Coordinates of C-alpha atoms in Angstrom, one line a residue:
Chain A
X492 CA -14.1 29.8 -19.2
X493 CA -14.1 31.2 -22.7
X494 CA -12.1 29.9 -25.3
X495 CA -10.0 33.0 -24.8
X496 CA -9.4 32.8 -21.0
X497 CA -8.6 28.3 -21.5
X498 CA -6.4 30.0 -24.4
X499 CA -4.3 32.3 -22.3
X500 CA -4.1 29.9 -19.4
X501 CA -2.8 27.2 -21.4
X502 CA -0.1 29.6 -22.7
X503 CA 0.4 30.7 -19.5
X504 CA 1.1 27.4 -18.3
X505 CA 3.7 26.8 -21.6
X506 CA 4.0 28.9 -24.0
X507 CA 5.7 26.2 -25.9
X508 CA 2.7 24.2 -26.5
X509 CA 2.3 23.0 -30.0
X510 CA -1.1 24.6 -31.6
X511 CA -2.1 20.8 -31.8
X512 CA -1.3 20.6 -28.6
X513 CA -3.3 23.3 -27.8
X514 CA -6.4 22.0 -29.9
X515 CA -6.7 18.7 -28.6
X516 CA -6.5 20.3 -25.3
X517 CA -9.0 22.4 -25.9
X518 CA -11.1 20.2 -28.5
X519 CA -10.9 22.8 -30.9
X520 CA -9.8 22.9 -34.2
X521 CA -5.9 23.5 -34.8
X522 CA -7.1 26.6 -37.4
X523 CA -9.5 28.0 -35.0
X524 CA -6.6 28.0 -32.4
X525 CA -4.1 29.4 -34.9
X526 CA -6.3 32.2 -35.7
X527 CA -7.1 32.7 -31.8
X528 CA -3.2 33.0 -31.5
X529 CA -2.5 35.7 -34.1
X530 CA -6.0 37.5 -33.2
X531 CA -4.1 37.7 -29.2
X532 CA -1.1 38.6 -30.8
X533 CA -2.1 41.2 -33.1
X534 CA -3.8 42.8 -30.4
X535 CA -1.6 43.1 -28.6
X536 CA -3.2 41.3 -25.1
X537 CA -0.4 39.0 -25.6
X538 CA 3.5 40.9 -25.9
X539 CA 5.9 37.6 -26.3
X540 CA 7.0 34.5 -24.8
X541 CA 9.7 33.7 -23.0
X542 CA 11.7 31.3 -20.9
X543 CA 11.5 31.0 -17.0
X544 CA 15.6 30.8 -16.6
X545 CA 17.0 29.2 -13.0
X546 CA 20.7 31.1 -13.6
X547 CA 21.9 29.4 -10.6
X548 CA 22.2 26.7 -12.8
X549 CA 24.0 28.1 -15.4
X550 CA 27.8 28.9 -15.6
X551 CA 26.9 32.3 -16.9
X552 CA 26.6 35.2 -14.3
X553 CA 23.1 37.5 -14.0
X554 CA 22.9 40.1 -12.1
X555 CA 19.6 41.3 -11.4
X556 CA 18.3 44.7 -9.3
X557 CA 14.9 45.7 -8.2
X558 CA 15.3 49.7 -8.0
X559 CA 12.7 51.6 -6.3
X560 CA 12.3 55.0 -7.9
X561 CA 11.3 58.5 -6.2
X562 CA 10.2 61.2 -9.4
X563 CA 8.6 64.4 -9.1
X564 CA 6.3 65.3 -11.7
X565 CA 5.6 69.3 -13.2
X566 CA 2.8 70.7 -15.7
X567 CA 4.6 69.3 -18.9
X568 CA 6.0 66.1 -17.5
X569 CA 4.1 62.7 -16.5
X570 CA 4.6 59.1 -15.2
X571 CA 3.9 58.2 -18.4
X572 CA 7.1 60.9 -19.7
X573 CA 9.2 59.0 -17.8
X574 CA 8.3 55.5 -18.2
X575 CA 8.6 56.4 -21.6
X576 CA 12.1 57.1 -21.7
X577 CA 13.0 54.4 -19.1
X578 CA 11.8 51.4 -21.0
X579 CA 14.0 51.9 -24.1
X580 CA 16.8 50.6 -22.4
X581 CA 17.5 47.3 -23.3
X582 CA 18.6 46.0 -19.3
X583 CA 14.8 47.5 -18.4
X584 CA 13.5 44.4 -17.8
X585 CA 10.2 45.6 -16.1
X586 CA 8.9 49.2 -15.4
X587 CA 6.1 49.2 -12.8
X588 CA 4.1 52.4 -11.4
X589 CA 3.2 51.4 -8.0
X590 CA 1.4 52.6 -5.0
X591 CA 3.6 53.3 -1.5
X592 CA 6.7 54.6 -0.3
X593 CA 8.1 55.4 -3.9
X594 CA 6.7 55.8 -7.4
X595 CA 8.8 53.0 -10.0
X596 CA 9.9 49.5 -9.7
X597 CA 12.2 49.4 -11.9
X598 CA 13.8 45.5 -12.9
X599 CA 17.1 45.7 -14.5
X600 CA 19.1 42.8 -15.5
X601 CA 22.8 42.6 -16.7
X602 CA 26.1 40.2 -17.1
X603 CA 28.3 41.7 -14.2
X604 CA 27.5 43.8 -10.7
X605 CA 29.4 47.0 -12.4
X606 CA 27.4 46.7 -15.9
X607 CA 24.0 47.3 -13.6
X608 CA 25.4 49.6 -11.2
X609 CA 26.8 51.6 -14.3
X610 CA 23.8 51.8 -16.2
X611 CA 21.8 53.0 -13.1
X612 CA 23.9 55.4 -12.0
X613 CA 25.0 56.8 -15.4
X614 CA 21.1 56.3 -17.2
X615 CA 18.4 56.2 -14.3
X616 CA 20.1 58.7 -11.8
X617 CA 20.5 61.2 -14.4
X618 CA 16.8 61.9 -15.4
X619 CA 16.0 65.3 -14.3
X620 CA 12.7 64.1 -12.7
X621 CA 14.3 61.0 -11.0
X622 CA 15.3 62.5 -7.6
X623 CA 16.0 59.3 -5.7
X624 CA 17.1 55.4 -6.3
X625 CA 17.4 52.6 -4.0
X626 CA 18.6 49.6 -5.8
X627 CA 17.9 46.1 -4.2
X628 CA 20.3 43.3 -5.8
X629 CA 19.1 39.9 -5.9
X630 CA 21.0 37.5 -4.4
X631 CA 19.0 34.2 -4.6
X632 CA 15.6 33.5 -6.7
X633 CA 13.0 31.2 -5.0
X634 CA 9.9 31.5 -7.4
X635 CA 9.6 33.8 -10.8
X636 CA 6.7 34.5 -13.1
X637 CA 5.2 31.1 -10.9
X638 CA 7.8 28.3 -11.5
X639 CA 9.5 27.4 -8.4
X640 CA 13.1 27.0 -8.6
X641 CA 15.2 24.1 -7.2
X642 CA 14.8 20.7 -7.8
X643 CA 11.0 19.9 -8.3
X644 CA 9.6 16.7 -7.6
X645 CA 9.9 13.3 -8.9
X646 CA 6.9 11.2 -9.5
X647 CA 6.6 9.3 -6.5
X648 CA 4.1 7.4 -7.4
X649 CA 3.5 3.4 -7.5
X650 CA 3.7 2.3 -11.7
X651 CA -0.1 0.9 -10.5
X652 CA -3.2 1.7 -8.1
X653 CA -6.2 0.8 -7.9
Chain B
X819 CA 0.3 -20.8 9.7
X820 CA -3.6 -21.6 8.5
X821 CA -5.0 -18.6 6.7
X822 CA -8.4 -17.9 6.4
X823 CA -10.8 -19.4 4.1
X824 CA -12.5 -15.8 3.0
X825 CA -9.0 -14.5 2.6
X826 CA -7.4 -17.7 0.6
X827 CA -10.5 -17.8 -1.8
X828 CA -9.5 -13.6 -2.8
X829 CA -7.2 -13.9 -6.1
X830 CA -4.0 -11.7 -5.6
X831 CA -5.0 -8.7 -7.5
X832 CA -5.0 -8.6 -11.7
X833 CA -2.6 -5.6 -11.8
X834 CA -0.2 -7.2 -9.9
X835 CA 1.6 -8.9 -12.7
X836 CA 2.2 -5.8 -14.4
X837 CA 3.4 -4.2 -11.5
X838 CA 5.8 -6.6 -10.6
X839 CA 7.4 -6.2 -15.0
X840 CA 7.2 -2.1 -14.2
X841 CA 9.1 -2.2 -11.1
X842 CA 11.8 -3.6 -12.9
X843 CA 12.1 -1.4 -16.0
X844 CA 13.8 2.3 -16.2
X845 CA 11.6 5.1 -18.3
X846 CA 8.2 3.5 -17.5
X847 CA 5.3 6.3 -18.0
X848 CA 2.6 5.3 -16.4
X849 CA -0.6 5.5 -17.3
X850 CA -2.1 3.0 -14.4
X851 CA -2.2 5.1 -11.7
X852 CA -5.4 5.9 -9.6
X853 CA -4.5 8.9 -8.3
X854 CA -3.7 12.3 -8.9
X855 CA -0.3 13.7 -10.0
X856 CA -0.5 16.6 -8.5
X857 CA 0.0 17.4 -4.4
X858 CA -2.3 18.4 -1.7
X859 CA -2.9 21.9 -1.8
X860 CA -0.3 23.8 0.1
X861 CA -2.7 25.1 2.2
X862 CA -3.8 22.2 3.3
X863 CA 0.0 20.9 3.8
X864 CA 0.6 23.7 5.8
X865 CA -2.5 23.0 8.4
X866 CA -1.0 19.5 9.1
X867 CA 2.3 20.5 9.6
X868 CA 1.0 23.5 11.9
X869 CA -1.3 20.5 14.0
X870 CA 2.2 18.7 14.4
X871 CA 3.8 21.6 15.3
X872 CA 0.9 22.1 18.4
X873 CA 1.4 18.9 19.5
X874 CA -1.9 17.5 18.1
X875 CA -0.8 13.9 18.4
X876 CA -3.4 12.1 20.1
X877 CA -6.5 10.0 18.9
X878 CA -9.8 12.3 18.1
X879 CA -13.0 11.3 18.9
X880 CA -13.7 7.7 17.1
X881 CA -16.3 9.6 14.4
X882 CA -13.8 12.4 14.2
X883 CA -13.0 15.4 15.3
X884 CA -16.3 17.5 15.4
X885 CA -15.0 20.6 13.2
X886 CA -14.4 18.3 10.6
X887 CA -17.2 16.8 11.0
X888 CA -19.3 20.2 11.0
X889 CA -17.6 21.2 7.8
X890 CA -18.1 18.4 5.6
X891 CA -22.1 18.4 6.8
X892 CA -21.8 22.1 5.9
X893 CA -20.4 21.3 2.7
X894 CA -22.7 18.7 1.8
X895 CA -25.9 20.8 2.8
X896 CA -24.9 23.4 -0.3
X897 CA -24.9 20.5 -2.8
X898 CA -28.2 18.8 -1.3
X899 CA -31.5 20.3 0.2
X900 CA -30.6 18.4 3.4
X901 CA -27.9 18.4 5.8
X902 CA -26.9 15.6 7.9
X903 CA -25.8 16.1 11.4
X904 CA -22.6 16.0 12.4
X905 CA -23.2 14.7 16.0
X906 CA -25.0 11.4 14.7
X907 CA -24.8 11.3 10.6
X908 CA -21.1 11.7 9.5
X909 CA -18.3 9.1 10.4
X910 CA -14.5 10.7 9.7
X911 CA -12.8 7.5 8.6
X912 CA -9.1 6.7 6.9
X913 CA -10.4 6.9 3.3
X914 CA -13.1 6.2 1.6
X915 CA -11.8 2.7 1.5
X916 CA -12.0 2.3 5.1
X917 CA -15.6 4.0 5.2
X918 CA -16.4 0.8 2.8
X919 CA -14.8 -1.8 4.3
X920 CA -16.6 -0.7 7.9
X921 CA -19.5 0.0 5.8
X922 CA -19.5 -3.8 4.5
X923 CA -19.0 -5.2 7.5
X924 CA -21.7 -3.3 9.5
X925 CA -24.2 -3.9 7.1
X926 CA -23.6 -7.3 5.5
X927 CA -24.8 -10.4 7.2
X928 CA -23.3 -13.8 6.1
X929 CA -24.8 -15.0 2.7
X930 CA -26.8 -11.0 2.3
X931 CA -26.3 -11.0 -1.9
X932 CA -24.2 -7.0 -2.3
X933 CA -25.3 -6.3 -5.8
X934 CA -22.0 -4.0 -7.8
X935 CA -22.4 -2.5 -10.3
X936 CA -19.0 -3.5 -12.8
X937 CA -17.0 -2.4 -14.1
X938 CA -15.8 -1.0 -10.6
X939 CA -13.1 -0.2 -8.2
X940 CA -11.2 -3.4 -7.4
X941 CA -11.9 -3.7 -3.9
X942 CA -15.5 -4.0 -3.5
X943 CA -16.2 -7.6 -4.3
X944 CA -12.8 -8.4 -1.7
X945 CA -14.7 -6.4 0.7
X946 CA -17.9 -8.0 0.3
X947 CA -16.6 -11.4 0.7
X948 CA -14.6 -10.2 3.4
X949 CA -17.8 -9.5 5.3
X950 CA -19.5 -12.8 4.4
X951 CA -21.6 -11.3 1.7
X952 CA -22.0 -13.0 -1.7
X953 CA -21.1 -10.0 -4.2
X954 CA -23.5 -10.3 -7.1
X955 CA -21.7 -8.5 -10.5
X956 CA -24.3 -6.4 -12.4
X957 CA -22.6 -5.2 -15.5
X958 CA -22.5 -2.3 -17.6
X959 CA -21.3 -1.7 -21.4
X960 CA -20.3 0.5 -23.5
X961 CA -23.3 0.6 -25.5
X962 CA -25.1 2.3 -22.5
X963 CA -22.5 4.4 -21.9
X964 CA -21.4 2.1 -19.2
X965 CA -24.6 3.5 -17.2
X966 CA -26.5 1.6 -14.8
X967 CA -30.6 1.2 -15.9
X968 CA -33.6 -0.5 -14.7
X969 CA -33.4 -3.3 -17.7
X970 CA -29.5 -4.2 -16.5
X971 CA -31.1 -4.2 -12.8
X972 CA -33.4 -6.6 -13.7
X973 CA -32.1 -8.6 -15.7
X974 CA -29.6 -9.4 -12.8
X975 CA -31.6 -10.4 -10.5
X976 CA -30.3 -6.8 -8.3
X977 CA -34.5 -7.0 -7.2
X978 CA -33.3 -9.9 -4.7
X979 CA -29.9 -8.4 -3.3
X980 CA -29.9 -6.9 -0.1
X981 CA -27.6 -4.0 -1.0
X982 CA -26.2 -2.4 -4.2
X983 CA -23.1 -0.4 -4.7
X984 CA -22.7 2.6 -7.0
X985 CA -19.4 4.6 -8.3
X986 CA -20.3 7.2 -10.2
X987 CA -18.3 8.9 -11.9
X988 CA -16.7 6.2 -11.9
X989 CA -13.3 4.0 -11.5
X990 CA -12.2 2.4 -13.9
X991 CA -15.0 4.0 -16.9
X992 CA -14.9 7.4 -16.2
X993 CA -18.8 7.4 -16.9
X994 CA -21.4 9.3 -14.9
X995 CA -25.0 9.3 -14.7
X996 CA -27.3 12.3 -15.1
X997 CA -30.0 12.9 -12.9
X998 CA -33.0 11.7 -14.5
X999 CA -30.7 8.6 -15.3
X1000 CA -30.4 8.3 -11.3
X1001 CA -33.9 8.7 -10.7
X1002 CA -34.9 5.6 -12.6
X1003 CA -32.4 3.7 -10.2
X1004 CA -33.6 5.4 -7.4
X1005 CA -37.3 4.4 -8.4
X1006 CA -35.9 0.7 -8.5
X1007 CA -34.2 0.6 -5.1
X1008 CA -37.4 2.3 -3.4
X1009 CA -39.4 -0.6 -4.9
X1010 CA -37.3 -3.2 -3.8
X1011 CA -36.3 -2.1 -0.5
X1012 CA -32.3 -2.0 -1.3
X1013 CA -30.0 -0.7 0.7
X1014 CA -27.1 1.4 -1.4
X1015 CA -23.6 2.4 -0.6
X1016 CA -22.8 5.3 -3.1
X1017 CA -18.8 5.9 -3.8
X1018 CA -18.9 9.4 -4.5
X1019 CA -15.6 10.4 -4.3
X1020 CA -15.0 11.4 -7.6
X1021 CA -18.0 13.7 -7.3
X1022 CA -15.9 17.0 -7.8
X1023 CA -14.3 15.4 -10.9
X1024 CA -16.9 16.1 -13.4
X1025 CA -16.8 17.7 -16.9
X1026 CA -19.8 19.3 -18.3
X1027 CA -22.3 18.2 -16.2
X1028 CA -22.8 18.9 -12.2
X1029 CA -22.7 15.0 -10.0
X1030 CA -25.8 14.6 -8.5
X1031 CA -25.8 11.9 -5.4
X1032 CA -28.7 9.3 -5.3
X1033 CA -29.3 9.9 -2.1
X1034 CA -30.6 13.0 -3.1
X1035 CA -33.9 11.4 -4.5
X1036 CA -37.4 11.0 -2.4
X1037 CA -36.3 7.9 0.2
X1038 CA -33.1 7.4 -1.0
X1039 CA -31.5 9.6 2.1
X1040 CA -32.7 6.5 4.9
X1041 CA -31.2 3.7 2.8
X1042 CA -28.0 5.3 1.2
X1043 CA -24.3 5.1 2.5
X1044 CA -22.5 8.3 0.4
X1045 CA -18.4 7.8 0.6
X1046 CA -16.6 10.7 0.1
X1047 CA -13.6 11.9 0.9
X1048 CA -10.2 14.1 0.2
X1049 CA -7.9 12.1 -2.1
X1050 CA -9.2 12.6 -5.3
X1051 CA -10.6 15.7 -5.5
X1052 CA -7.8 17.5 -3.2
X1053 CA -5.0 15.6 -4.4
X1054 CA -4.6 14.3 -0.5
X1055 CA -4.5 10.2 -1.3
X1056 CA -1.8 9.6 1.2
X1057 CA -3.0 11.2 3.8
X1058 CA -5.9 8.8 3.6
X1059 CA -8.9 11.1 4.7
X1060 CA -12.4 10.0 4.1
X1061 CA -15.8 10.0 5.4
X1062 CA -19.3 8.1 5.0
X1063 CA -22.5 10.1 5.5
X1064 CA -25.7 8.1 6.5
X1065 CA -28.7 7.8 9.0
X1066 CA -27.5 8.0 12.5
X1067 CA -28.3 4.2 13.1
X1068 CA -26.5 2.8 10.3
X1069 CA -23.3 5.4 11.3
X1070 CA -23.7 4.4 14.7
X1071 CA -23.3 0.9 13.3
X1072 CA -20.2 1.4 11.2
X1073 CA -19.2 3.4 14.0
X1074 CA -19.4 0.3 16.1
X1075 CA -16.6 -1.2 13.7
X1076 CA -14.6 1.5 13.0
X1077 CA -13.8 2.4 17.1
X1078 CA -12.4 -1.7 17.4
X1079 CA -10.3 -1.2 14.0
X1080 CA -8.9 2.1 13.4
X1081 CA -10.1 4.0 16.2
X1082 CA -10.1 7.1 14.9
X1083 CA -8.5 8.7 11.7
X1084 CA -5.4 10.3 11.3
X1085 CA -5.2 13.1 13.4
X1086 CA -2.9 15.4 10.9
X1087 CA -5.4 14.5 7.9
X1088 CA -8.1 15.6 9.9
X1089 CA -6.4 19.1 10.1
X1090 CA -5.3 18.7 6.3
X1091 CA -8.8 18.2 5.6
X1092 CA -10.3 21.2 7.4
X1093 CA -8.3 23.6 5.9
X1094 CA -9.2 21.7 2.5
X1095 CA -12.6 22.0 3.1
X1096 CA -12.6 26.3 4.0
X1097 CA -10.0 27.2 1.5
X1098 CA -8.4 24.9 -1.6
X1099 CA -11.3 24.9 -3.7
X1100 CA -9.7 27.2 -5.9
X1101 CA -7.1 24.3 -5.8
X1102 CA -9.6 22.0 -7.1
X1103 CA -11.1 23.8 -9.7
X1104 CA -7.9 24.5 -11.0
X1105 CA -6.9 20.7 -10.5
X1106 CA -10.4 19.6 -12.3
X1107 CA -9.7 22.4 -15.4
X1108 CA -6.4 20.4 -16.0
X1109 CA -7.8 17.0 -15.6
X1110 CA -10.5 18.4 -18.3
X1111 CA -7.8 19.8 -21.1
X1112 CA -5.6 16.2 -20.5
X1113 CA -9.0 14.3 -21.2
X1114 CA -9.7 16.2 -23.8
X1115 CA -5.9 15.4 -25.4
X1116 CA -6.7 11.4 -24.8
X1117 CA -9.9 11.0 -26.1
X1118 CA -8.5 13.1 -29.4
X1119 CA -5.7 11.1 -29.9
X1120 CA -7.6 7.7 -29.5
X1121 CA -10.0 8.7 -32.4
X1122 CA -7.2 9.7 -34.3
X1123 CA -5.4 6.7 -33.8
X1124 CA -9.0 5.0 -34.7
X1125 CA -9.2 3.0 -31.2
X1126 CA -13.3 3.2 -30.0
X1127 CA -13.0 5.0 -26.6
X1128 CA -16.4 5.9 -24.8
X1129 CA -16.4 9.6 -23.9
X1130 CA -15.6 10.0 -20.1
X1131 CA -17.2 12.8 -18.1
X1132 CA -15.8 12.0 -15.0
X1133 CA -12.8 10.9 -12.6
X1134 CA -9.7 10.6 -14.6
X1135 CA -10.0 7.7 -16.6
X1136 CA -10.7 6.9 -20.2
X1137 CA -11.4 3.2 -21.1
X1138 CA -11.2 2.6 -24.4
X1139 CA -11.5 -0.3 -26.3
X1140 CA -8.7 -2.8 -26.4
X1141 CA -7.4 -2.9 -30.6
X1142 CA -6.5 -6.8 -29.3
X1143 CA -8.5 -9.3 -28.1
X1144 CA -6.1 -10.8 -25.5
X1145 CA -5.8 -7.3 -23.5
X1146 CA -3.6 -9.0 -21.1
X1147 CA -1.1 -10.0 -23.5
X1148 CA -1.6 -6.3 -25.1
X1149 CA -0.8 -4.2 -21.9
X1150 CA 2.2 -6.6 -20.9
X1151 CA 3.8 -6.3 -24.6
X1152 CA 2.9 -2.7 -24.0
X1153 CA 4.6 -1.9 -21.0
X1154 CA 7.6 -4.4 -21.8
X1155 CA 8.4 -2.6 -25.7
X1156 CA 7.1 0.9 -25.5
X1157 CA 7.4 1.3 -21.6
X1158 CA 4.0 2.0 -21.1
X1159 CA 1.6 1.0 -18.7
X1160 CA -2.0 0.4 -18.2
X1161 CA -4.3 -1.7 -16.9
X1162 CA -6.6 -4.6 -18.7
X1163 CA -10.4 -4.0 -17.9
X1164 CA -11.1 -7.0 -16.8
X1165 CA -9.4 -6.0 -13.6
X1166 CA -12.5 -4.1 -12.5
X1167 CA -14.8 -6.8 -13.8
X1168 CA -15.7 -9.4 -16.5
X1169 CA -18.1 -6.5 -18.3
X1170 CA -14.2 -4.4 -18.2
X1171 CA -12.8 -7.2 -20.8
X1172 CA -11.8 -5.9 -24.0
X1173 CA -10.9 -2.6 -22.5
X1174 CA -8.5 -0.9 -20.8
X1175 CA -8.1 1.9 -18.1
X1176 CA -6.2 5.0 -19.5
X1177 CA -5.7 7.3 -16.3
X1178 CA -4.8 10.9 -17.5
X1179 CA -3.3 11.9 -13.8
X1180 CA -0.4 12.8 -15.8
X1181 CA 1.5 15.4 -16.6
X1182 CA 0.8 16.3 -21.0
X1183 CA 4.1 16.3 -21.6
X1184 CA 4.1 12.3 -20.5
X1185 CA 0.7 11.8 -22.0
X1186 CA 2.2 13.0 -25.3
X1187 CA 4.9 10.9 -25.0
X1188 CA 2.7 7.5 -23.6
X1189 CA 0.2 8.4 -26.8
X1190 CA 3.1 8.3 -29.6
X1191 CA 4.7 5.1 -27.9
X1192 CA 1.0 3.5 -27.9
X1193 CA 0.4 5.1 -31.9
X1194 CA 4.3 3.4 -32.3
X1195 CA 2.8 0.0 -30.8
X1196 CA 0.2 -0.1 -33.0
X1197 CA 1.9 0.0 -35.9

């Protein structure tokens, strides 16, 4: 693996890691793994971090939709057009072109049901080239970006073993 | 009740003491554990639950069932230029453990000298005398990177034994040995006619350099026992799956013993173990990658800490050197202000004094922690 793959894996699995962290891990130098860090950044291969959240947990509410999106495209407008316009909304949370029975999966997140039914029907159903959404709320999260959700495990394991 | 002589003259086991203070305390990390902290590839989960869900409940055949068997000499004959045949040549057993206690017992007369190389896993010498051998220590140090050469053969007498057991990589050092290191013990067996039992089952657990089995080398194959099995690499210890590959007399011999014992090995494991076998070695890879970047951490924080500890490249033990010289009274003040444990050297064998095994099965968050509370001991 090169050093930028164990890199990105590493911050894959916690982005949190200190860069000493990081180094010892890697046995590499703490510099060499700053620079490594900025030189991802800076290119842009890595776009932020962020926290996996379990909102069951929290007193808060989050809604969250998963809208499929049907477009049709002409001579002066793309996917690209319309992505472009879609993902300067702040409750965009992820703009996907996909193969299949429509053309966007759009994520949108959002404090109550009527916030995210009002931004789709008064900001995504309104693009000319939009000419169908389905929206899918979530009701319960099992996994995201990897991390299971629910309790985890405790270490069942004896203190010693051979 | 009288209990038996071979079993009164085995001492209760060295890590029992500490055990016994950990099960008592709150917050303990621990950093004694011989197994790994992750769990069995789901895959391989699922398989089990799916052969309970078909009703496959009953015993297999006593060398186990023949799928299994067929995979593992599959999956042996891409690592050597041989296979061994499933029919005669493999025995499926309840972990390795069990494949070495039948393999003892099969093979070891009353008063045969079983030569171990030491440090090493704690139950070989119980398992020798269990079986009427004599176990003869041969130990290895840190200055030869805890590797096993002629001089240390000789020099023990090893010439005279009737069989010699190998761990490498090994439990409790974390040391392996290369293959033109092997080949010089091979060399010395051949001479001397030995017979060797070779604990491989940390063989998937290198770093930087590929295992190589002894019985790989010109007439080792008719006079080596290879152990293997699922719980290290796979991350499958409970459901205690292992298996012993050798010529078909001597598995026809440990055969002999395991069909009166255990009969045949866990039926669900066996399944767990297939689907091991054709599928999670992404699993392990990804298993061996993290055991890599946590050994990695260790050994860094030792040095900086300025305690000696030998470079492991294998298993998932570091043993580095003890910064007391009573490592007993070291690990138990240890575990009893810092709430960390880990075990005294000795444990594995007198060349283990003065060290201590550091198992990095842990998550790096703990091993963090368990580092600072060690640097916080120390000072």
């Amino acid at each position: 693996m090169s050093t930028r793959d164990e890199l990105l894996a590493l911050l894959l699995e916690n982005a949190r890691y200190s860069t000493e962290d990081l180094a010892r891990q890697m046995g590499a130098d703490e510099a060499e793994v700053t620079a490594a860090i900025e030189e991802l950044e800076a290119s842009g291969l890595i776009r932020g971090y962020q926290a996996v959240v379990d909102w069951d947990r929290a007193d808060r509410e989050r809604i969250r939709a998963l809208v499929e999106l049907n477009v049709t495209l002409d001579r002066e407008t793309g996917y690209d057009d319309i992505a472009d316009r879609l993902v300067k909304f702040p409750p965009v949370k992820s703009l996907r072109l996909v193969s299949g029975d429509y053309d966007f999966a759009l994520e949108v997140e959002g404090d109550s049901l009527r916030e995210v039914s009002k931004f789709i029907s008064e900001k995504v159903a309104p693009v000319p080239e939009i000419t169908q959404t389905v929206t899918h709320y979530i009701m319960e999260t099992y996994k995201d970006r990897g991390f299971e959700m629910g309790d985890g495990h405790d270490d069942g394991r004896l203190s010693f073993s051979p | 009740m009288k209990i038996a002589d071979r079993v009164q003259q085995i001492p209760p086991s060295g890590i029992r003491k500490f055990f016994e203070i950990a099960e008592e305390m709150d917050d303990v990390i621990s950093l004694g554990v011989g197994e790994p902290d992750f769990t069995a590839p789901w895959a391989a989960r699922e398989a089990a639950i799916e052969s309970l869900k078909d009703g496959k409940t009953s015993y297999t055949a006593n060398r186990g069932m023949r799928e299994l068997r067929e995979a593992i000499a599959k999956r042996v004959s891409v690592q050597y230029d041989f296979t061994y045949d499933p029919d005669t040549e493999v025995l499926v057993t309840a972990g390795a453990s069990e494949a070495l206690d039948v393999a003892f017992r099969a093979l070891v007369d009353p008063g045969d000298v079983v030569a171990i190389a030491q440090p090493s896993y704690i139950s070989y010498v119980p398992g020798v005398t269990f079986a009427g051998g004599e176990p003869l220590p041969v130990p290895t140090h840190e200055e030869d990177d805890f590797k096993l050469t002629r001089e240390v053969l000789e020099a023990n007498g090893v010439a005279d034994a009737d069989l010699l057991v190998l761990c490498y990589p090994n439990n409790p050092t974390g040391a392996i040995m290369t293959e033109s290191e092997l080949a010089e013990v091979a060399a010395f067996v051949r001479e001397h006619d030995l017979t060797v039992l070779s604990d491989e089952i940390y063989a998937d657990l290198t770093y930087g350099e590929e295992h190589t089995s002894i019985a790989t080398f010109e007439g080792l194959r008719e006079r080596t026992v290879v152990f293997n099995g699922f719980s290290k690499a796979y991350a499958m210890t409970g459901l205690r799956l292992g298996y012993a590959l050798a010529p078909a007399k001597t598995i026809g011999a440990m055969n002999r013993v395991h069909q009166y014992s255990m009969l045949s090995a866990p039926t669900t494991a066996q399944y767990a173990a297939l689907e091991a076998l054709e599928s999670c070695d992404g699993d392990v890879i990804e298993m061996r990658d993290q055991y890599n970047r946590r050994r990695q951490f260790v050994l860094s924080r030792f040095e900086e800490m300025g305690i000696d500890c030998f470079e492991a490249k294998g298993a998932f033990y570091v043993f580095p050197e003890c910064p007391w010289e009573d490592t007993d009274a070291f690990a138990e003040q240890l575990l009893q202000e810092q709430s960390v444990a880990l075990v005294p050297g000795h444990v594995f064998g007198e060349s283990g004094t003065g060290h201590l095994r550091v198992s990095y099965a842990t998550g790096l968050d703990d091993l963090r922690e368990a580092m600072a509370r060690i640097e916080a001991f120390l000072d």
